[in-house]
XYZ file of N, CA, C and O in Angstrom:
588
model
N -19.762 -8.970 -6.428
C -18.329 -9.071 -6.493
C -17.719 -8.617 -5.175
O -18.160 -7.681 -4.509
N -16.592 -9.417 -4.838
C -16.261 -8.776 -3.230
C -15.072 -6.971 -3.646
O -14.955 -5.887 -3.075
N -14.630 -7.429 -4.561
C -13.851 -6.527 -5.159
C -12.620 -6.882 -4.727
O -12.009 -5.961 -4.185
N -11.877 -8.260 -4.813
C -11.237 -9.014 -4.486
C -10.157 -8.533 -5.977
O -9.096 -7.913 -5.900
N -10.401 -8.718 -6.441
C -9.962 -8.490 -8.218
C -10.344 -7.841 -8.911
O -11.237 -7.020 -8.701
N -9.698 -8.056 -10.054
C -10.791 -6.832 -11.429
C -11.446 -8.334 -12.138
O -10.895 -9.384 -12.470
N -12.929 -7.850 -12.184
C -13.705 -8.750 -13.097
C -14.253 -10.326 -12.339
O -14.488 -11.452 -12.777
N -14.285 -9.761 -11.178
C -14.632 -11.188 -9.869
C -13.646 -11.722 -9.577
O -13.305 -11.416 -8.435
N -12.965 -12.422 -10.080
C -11.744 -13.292 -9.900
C -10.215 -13.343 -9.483
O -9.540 -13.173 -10.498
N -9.650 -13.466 -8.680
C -8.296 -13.556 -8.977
C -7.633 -13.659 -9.804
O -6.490 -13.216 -9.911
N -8.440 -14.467 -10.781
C -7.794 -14.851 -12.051
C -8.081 -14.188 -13.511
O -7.601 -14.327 -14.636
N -9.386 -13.183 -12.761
C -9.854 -12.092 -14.207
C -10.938 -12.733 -14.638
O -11.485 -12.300 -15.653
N -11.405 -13.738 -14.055
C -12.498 -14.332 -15.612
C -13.873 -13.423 -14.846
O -14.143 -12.948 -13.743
N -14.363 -13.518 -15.910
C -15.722 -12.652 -15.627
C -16.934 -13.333 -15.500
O -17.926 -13.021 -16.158
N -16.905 -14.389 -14.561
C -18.330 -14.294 -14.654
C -18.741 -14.555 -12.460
O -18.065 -14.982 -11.524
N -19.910 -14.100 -12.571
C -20.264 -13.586 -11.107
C -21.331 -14.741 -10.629
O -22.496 -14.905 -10.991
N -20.667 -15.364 -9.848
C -21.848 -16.524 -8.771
C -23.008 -15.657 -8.470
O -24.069 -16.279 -8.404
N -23.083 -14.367 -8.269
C -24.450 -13.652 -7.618
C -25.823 -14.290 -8.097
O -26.021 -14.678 -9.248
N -26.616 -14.338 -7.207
C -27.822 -15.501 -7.688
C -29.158 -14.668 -7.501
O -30.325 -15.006 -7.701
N -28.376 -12.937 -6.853
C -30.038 -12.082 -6.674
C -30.643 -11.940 -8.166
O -31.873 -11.891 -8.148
N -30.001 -11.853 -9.599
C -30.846 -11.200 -10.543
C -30.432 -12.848 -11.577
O -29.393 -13.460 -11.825
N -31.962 -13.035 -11.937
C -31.893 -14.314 -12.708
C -32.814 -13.739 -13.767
O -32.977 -12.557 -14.070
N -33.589 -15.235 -14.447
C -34.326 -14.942 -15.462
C -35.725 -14.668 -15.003
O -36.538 -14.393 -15.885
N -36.050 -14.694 -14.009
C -37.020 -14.251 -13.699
C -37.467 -12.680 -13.462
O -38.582 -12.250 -13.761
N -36.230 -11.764 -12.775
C -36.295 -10.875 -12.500
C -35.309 -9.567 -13.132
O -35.079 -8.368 -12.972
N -35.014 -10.479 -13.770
C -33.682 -9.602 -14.896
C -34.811 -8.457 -15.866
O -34.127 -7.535 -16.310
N -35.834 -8.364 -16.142
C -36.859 -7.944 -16.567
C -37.196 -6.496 -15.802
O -37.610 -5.528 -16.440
N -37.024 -6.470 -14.697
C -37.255 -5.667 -13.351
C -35.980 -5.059 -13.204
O -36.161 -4.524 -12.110
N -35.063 -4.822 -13.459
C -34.049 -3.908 -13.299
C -33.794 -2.765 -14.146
O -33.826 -2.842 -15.374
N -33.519 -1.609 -13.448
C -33.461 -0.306 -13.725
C -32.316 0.557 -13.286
O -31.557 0.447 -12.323
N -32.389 1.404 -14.203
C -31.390 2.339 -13.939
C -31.129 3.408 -13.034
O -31.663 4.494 -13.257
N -30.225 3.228 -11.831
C -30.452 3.868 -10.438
C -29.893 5.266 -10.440
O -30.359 6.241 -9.851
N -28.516 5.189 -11.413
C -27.940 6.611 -11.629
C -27.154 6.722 -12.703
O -27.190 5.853 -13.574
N -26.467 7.626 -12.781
C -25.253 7.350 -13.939
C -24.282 8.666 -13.547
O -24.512 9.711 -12.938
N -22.746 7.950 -14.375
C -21.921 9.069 -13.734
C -20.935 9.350 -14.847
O -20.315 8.547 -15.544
N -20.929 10.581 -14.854
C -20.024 10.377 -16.484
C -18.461 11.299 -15.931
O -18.141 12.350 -15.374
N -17.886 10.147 -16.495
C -16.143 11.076 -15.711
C -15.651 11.912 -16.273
O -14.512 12.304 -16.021
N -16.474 12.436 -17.267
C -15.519 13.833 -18.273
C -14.630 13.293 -19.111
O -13.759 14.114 -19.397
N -14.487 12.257 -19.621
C -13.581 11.934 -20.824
C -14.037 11.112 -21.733
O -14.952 10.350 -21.419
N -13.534 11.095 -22.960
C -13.676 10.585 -24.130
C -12.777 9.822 -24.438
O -12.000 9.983 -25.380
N -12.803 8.615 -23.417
C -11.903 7.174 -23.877
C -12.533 5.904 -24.161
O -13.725 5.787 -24.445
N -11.609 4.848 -24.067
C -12.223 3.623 -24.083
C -12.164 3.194 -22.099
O -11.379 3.698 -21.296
N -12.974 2.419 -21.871
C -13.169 1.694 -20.903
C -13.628 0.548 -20.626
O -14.797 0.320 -20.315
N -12.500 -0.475 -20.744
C -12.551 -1.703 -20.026
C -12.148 -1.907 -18.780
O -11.158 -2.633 -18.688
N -12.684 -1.423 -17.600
C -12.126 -1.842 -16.230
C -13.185 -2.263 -15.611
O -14.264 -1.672 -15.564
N -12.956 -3.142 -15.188
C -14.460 -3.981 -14.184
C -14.175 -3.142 -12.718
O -13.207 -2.702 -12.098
N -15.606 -3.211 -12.584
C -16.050 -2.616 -11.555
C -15.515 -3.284 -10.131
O -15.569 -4.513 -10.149
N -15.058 -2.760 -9.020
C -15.593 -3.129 -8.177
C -16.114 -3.080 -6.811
O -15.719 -2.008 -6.351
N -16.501 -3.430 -6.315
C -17.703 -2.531 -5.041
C -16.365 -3.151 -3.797
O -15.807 -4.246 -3.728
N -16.249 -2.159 -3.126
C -15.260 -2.275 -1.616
C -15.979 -1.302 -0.498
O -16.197 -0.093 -0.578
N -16.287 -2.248 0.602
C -17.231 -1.724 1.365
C -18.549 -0.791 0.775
O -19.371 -1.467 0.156
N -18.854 0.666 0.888
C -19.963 1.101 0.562
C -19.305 1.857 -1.007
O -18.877 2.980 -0.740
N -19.211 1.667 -1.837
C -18.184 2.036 -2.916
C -17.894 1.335 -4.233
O -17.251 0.288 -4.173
N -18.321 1.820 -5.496
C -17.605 1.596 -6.391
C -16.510 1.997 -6.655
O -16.265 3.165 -6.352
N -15.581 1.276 -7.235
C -14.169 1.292 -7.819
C -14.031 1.150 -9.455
O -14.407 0.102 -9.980
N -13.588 2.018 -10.103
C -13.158 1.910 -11.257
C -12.189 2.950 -11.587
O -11.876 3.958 -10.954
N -11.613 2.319 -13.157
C -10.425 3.382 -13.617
C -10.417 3.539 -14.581
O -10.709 2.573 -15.287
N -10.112 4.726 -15.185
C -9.611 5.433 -16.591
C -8.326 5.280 -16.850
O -7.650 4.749 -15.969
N -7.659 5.707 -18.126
C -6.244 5.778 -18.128
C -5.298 6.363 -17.413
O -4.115 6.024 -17.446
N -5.951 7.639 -16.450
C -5.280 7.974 -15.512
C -5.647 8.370 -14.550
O -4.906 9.146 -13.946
N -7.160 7.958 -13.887
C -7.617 8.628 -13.086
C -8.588 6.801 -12.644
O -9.196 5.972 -13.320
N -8.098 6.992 -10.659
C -9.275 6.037 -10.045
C -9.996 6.821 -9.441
O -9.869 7.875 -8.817
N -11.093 5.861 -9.839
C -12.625 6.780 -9.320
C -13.203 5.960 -7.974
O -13.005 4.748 -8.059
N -13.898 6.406 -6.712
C -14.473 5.877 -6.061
C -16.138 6.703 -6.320
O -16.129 7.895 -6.630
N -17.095 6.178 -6.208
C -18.411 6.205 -5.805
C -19.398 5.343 -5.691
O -19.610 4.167 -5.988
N -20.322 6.804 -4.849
C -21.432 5.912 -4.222
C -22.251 5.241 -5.039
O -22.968 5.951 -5.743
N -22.375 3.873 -5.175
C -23.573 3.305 -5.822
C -24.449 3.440 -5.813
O -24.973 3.210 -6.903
N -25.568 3.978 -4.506
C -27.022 4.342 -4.799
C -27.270 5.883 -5.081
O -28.389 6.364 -5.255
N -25.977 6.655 -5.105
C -26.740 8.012 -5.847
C -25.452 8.432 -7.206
O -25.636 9.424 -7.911
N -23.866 7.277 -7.452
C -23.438 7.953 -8.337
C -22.610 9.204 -7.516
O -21.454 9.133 -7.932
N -22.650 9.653 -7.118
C -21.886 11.059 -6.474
C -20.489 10.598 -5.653
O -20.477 9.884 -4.651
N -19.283 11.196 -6.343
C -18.327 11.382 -6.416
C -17.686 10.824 -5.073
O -17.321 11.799 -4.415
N -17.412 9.665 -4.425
C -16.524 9.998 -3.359
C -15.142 10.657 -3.133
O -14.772 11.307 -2.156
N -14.385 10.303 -4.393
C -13.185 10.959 -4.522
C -12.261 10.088 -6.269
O -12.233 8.942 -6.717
N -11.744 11.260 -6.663
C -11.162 10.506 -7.622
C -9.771 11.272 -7.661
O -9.650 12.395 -7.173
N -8.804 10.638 -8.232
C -6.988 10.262 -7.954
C -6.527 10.640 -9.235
O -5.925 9.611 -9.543
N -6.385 11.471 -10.272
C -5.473 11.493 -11.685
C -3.631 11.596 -11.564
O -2.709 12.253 -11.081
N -3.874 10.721 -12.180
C -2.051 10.681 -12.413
C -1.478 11.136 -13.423
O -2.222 11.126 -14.403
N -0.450 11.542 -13.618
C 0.342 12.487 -14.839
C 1.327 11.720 -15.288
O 2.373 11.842 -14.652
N 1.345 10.762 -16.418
C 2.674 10.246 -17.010
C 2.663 9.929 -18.217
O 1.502 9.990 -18.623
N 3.520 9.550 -19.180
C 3.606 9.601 -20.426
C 3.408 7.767 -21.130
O 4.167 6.850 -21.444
N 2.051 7.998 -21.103
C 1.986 6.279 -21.833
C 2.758 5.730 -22.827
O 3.281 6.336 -23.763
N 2.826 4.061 -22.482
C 3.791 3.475 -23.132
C 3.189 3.134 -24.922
O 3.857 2.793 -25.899
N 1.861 3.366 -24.814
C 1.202 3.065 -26.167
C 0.415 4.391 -26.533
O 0.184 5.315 -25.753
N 0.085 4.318 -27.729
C -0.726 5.247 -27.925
C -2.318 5.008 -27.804
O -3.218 5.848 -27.837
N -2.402 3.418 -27.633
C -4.030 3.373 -27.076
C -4.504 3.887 -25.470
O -3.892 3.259 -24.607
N -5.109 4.523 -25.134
C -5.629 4.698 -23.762
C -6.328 2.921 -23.090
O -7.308 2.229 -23.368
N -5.337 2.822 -22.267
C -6.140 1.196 -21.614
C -5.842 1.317 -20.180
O -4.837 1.800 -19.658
N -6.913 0.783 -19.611
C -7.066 0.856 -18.307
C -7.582 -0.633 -17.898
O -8.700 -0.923 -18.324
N -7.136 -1.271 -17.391
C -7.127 -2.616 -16.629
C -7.795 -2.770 -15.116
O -7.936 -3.905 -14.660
N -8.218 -1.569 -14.322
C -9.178 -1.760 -13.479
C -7.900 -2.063 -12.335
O -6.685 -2.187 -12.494
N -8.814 -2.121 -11.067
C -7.808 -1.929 -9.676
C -8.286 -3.310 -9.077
O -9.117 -4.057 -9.593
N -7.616 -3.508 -7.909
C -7.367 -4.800 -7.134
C -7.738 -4.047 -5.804
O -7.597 -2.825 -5.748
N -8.146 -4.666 -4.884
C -8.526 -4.118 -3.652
C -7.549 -5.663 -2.246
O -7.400 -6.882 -2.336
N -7.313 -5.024 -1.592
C -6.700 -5.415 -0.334
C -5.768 -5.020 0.453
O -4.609 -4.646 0.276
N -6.673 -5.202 1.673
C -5.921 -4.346 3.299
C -6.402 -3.272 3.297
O -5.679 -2.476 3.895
N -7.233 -2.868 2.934
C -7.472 -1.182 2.955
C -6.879 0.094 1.691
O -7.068 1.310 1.710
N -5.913 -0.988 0.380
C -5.211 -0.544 -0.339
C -5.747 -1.128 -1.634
O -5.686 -2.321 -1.930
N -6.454 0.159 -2.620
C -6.550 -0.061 -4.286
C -4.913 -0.035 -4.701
O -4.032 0.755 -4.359
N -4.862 -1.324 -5.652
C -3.755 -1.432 -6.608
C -4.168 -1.511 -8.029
O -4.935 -2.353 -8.497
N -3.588 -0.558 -8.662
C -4.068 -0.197 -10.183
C -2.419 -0.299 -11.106
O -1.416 0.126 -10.533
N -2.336 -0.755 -12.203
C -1.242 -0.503 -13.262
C -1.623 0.438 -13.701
O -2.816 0.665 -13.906
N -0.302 1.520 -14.046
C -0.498 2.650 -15.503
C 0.412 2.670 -16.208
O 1.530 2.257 -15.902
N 0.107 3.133 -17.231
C 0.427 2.764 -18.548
C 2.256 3.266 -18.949
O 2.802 3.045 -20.030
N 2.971 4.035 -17.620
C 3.839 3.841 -17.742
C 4.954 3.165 -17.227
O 6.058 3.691 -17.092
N 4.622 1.751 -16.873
C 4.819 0.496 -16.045
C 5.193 0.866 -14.841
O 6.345 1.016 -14.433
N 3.664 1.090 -13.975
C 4.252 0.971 -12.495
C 2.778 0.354 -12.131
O 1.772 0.240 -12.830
N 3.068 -0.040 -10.608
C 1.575 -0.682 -10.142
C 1.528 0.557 -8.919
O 2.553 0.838 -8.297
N 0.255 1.234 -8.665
C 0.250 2.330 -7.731
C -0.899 1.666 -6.691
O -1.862 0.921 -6.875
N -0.405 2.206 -5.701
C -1.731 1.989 -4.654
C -2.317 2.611 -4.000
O -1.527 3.281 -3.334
N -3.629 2.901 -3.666
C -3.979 3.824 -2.808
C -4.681 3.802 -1.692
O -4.824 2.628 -1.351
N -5.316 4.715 -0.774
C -5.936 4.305 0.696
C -7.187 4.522 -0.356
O -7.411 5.281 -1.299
N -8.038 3.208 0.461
C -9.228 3.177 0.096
C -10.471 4.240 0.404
O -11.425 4.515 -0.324
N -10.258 4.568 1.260
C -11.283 5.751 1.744
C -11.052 7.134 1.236
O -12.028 7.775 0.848
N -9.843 7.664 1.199
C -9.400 9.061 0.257
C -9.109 9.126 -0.913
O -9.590 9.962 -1.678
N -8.184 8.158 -1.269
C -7.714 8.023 -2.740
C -6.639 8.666 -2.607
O -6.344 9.191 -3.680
N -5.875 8.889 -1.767
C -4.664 8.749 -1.551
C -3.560 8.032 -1.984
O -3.383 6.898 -1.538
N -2.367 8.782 -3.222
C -1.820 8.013 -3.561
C -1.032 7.107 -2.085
O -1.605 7.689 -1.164
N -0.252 6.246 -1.526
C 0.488 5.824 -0.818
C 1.721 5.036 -1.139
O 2.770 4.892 -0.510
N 1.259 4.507 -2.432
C 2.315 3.567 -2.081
C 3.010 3.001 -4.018
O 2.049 2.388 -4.484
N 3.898 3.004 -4.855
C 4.418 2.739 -5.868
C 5.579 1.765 -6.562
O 6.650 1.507 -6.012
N 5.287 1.413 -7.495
C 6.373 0.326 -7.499
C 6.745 0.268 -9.178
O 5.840 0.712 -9.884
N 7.921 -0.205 -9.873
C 7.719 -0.392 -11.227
C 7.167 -1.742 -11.404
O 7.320 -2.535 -10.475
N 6.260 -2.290 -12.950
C 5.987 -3.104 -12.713
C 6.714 -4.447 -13.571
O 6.411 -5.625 -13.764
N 7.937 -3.463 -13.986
C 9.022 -4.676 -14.590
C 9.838 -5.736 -13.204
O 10.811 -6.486 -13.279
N 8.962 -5.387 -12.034
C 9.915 -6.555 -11.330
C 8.211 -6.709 -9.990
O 7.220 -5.998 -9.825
N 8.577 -7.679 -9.510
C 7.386 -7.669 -8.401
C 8.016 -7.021 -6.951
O 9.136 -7.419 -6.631
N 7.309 -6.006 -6.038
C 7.954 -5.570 -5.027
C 6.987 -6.511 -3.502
O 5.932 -7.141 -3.569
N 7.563 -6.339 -2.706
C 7.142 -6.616 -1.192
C 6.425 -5.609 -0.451
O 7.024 -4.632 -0.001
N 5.378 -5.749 -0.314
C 4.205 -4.702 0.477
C 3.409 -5.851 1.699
O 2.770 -6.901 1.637
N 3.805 -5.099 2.566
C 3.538 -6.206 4.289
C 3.422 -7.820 3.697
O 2.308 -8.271 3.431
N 4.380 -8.461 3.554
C 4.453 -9.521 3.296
C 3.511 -10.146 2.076
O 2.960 -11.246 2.032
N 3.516 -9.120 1.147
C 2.894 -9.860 -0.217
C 3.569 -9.307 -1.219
O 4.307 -8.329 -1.332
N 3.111 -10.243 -2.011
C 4.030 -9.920 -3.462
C 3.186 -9.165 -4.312
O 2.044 -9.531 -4.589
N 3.796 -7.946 -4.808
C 2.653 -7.365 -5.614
C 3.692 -6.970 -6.875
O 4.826 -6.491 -6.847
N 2.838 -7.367 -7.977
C 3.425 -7.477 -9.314
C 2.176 -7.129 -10.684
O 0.970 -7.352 -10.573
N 2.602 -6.767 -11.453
C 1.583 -6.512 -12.883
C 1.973 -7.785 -13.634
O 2.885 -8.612 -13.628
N 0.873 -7.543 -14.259
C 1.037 -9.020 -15.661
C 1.517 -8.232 -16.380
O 1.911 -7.113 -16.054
N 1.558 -8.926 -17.910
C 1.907 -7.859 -19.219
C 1.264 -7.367 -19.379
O 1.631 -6.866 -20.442
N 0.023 -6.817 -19.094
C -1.159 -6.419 -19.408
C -1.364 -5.088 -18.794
O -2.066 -4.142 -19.152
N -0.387 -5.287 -17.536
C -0.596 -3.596 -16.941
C -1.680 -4.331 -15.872
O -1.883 -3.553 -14.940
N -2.120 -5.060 -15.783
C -3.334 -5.748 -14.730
C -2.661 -6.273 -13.274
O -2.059 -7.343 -13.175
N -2.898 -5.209 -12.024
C -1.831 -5.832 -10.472
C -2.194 -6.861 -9.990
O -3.425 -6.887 -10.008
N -1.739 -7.821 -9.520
C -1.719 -9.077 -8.950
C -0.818 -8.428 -7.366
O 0.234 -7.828 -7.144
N -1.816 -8.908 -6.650
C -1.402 -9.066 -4.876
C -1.290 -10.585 -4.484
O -2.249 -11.346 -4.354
N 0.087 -10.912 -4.311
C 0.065 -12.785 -4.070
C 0.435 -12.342 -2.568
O 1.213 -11.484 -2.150
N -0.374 -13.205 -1.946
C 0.179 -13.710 -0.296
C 0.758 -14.551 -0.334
O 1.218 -15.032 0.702
Protein backbone atom coordinates (compact mmCIF):
# COMPACT_ATOMS: atom_id res chain seq x y z
CA UNK A 1 0.00 0.00 0.00
CA UNK A 2 1.61 3.44 -0.75
CA UNK A 3 -0.45 4.85 2.15
CA UNK A 4 -2.06 7.07 -0.28
CA UNK A 5 -5.52 6.36 1.56
CA UNK A 6 -7.10 4.27 4.18
CA UNK A 7 -7.53 0.68 2.82
CA UNK A 8 -5.27 1.17 -0.63
CA UNK A 9 -7.47 3.33 -2.44
CA UNK A 10 -8.61 6.70 -2.84
CA UNK A 11 -11.72 5.40 -2.96
CA UNK A 12 -11.48 2.95 0.26
CA UNK A 13 -11.94 -0.33 -1.48
CA UNK A 14 -9.74 -2.85 -0.06
CA UNK A 15 -8.15 -4.82 -2.07
CA UNK A 16 -4.10 -4.59 -2.73
CA UNK A 17 -2.37 -5.19 -6.37
CA UNK A 18 0.81 -6.43 -4.21
CA UNK A 19 1.91 -9.60 -6.09
CA UNK A 20 4.96 -10.51 -3.35
CA UNK A 21 2.59 -13.02 -1.22
CA UNK A 22 0.42 -15.43 -3.45
CA UNK A 23 -0.71 -18.97 -3.20
CA UNK A 24 2.31 -20.29 -3.30
CA UNK A 25 3.96 -18.60 -0.52
CA UNK A 26 1.12 -17.40 1.64
CA UNK A 27 1.97 -20.72 3.61
CA UNK A 28 5.46 -19.13 4.61
CA UNK A 29 4.40 -16.12 6.40
CA UNK A 30 4.91 -15.33 9.95
CA UNK A 31 4.52 -13.30 12.61
CA UNK A 32 7.30 -10.53 12.88
CA UNK A 33 5.93 -8.60 15.99
CA UNK A 34 2.95 -7.36 17.61
CA UNK A 35 1.93 -4.17 19.32
CA UNK A 36 -0.81 -3.75 21.59
CA UNK A 37 -1.98 0.05 22.18
CA UNK A 38 -3.45 -0.32 25.68
CA UNK A 39 -7.09 -0.21 24.88
CA UNK A 40 -10.09 -2.13 24.75
CA UNK A 41 -11.91 -0.97 21.56
CA UNK A 42 -13.04 -1.84 18.29
CA UNK A 43 -10.65 -1.32 15.33
CA UNK A 44 -11.36 -0.83 11.88
CA UNK A 45 -8.62 1.42 10.45
CA UNK A 46 -6.47 0.16 7.62
CA UNK A 47 -3.13 0.31 7.91
CA UNK A 48 -0.85 2.32 6.29
CA UNK A 49 2.92 2.17 5.66
CA UNK A 50 4.46 6.01 4.83
CA UNK A 51 8.02 5.90 4.22
CA UNK A 52 9.70 3.56 7.01
CA UNK A 53 6.32 3.47 9.18
CA UNK A 54 3.13 2.16 10.00
CA UNK A 55 0.12 4.33 10.38
CA UNK A 56 -2.94 3.56 12.20
CA UNK A 57 -5.75 4.91 14.53
CA UNK A 58 -7.87 4.40 17.52
CA UNK A 59 -10.73 6.55 18.54
CA UNK A 60 -8.45 8.99 19.75
CA UNK A 61 -5.10 8.31 19.40
CA UNK A 62 -2.66 8.06 15.84
CA UNK A 63 -0.11 5.66 16.12
CA UNK A 64 3.14 5.59 14.05
CA UNK A 65 5.48 2.40 14.07
CA UNK A 66 8.21 0.58 13.10
CA UNK A 67 7.22 -2.42 11.10
CA UNK A 68 10.15 -4.70 11.54
CA UNK A 69 10.35 -4.48 15.36
CA UNK A 70 6.64 -2.91 16.33
CA UNK A 71 8.31 -0.22 18.67
CA UNK A 72 6.62 2.89 19.14
CA UNK A 73 7.66 5.77 16.87
CA UNK A 74 5.32 8.17 18.34
CA UNK A 75 1.67 8.28 19.09
CA UNK A 76 -0.83 11.65 19.19
CA UNK A 77 -4.18 11.24 21.71
CA UNK A 78 -6.79 13.68 21.37
CA UNK A 79 -9.38 14.76 24.02
CA UNK A 80 -13.03 15.35 22.79
CA UNK A 81 -16.43 14.34 23.42
CA UNK A 82 -17.77 11.79 20.71
CA UNK A 83 -20.63 12.29 18.62
CA UNK A 84 -21.83 8.50 19.16
CA UNK A 85 -21.52 6.28 21.71
CA UNK A 86 -19.74 3.62 19.50
CA UNK A 87 -15.86 4.10 19.51
CA UNK A 88 -15.01 4.26 15.46
CA UNK A 89 -12.02 5.08 13.95
CA UNK A 90 -11.77 5.38 10.12
CA UNK A 91 -7.94 5.33 9.73
CA UNK A 92 -5.68 8.38 8.32
CA UNK A 93 -4.82 9.63 4.78
CA UNK A 94 -1.24 10.49 4.15
CA UNK A 95 0.03 13.53 1.88
CA UNK A 96 2.85 16.16 1.66
CA UNK A 97 4.40 15.11 4.67
CA UNK A 98 0.82 15.48 6.52
CA UNK A 99 -1.46 12.42 8.27
CA UNK A 100 -5.19 13.45 7.93
CA UNK A 101 -7.47 11.56 10.31
CA UNK A 102 -11.47 12.39 11.23
CA UNK A 103 -12.62 12.34 14.99
CA UNK A 104 -15.48 11.62 16.20
CA UNK A 105 -16.26 15.09 17.10
CA UNK A 106 -16.50 16.31 13.43
CA UNK A 107 -13.24 17.67 12.62
CA UNK A 108 -10.52 16.34 10.12
CA UNK A 109 -6.95 16.83 12.04
CA UNK A 110 -3.59 16.64 10.56
CA UNK A 111 -0.38 15.90 11.53
CA UNK A 112 3.57 16.05 10.67
CA UNK A 113 4.44 12.78 9.65
CA UNK A 114 7.63 12.21 11.39
CA UNK A 115 6.54 13.53 15.10
CA UNK A 116 2.96 13.33 15.25
CA UNK A 117 2.55 16.63 15.67
CA UNK A 118 -0.75 17.95 15.82
CA UNK A 119 -0.47 20.99 12.94
CA UNK A 120 -3.14 21.60 11.35
CA UNK A 121 -7.50 21.38 11.99
CA UNK A 122 -10.58 21.90 10.39
CA UNK A 123 -14.46 21.08 11.08
CA UNK A 124 -15.62 18.48 8.97
CA UNK A 125 -19.18 19.91 8.29
CA UNK A 126 -17.66 22.04 5.45
CA UNK A 127 -14.38 21.20 3.27
CA UNK A 128 -11.33 23.67 4.09
CA UNK A 129 -8.20 24.75 1.75
CA UNK A 130 -4.75 23.35 2.82
CA UNK A 131 -1.86 24.48 0.05
CA UNK A 132 -4.18 24.30 -2.66
CA UNK A 133 -6.27 21.16 -1.84
CA UNK A 134 -9.45 20.49 -0.72
CA UNK A 135 -9.63 18.60 2.35
CA UNK A 136 -13.00 17.38 3.56
CA UNK A 137 -14.56 14.16 5.61
CA UNK A 138 -17.29 11.95 4.19
CA UNK A 139 -20.19 11.07 6.56
CA UNK A 140 -18.29 8.55 7.82
CA UNK A 141 -15.72 10.67 9.64
CA UNK A 142 -13.23 9.14 6.72
CA UNK A 143 -10.66 12.54 5.24
CA UNK A 144 -10.55 12.95 1.68
CA UNK A 145 -7.48 15.27 0.30
CA UNK A 146 -8.80 16.40 -3.39
CA UNK A 147 -6.16 18.27 -5.56
Amino acid sequence: MTGRATTSTLTSERFSQLSQINTSNVNKLKVLCTYDTGQYTGFNSGLIKVNDALIFTTQFDIFSIDPATCHQNWRTHEDYKPATPQPVSRGAVYMDGLLFRGSGDGRVLAYDVKTGKRVWETSNCRCETWRDHAVCADRLGRPRVHR
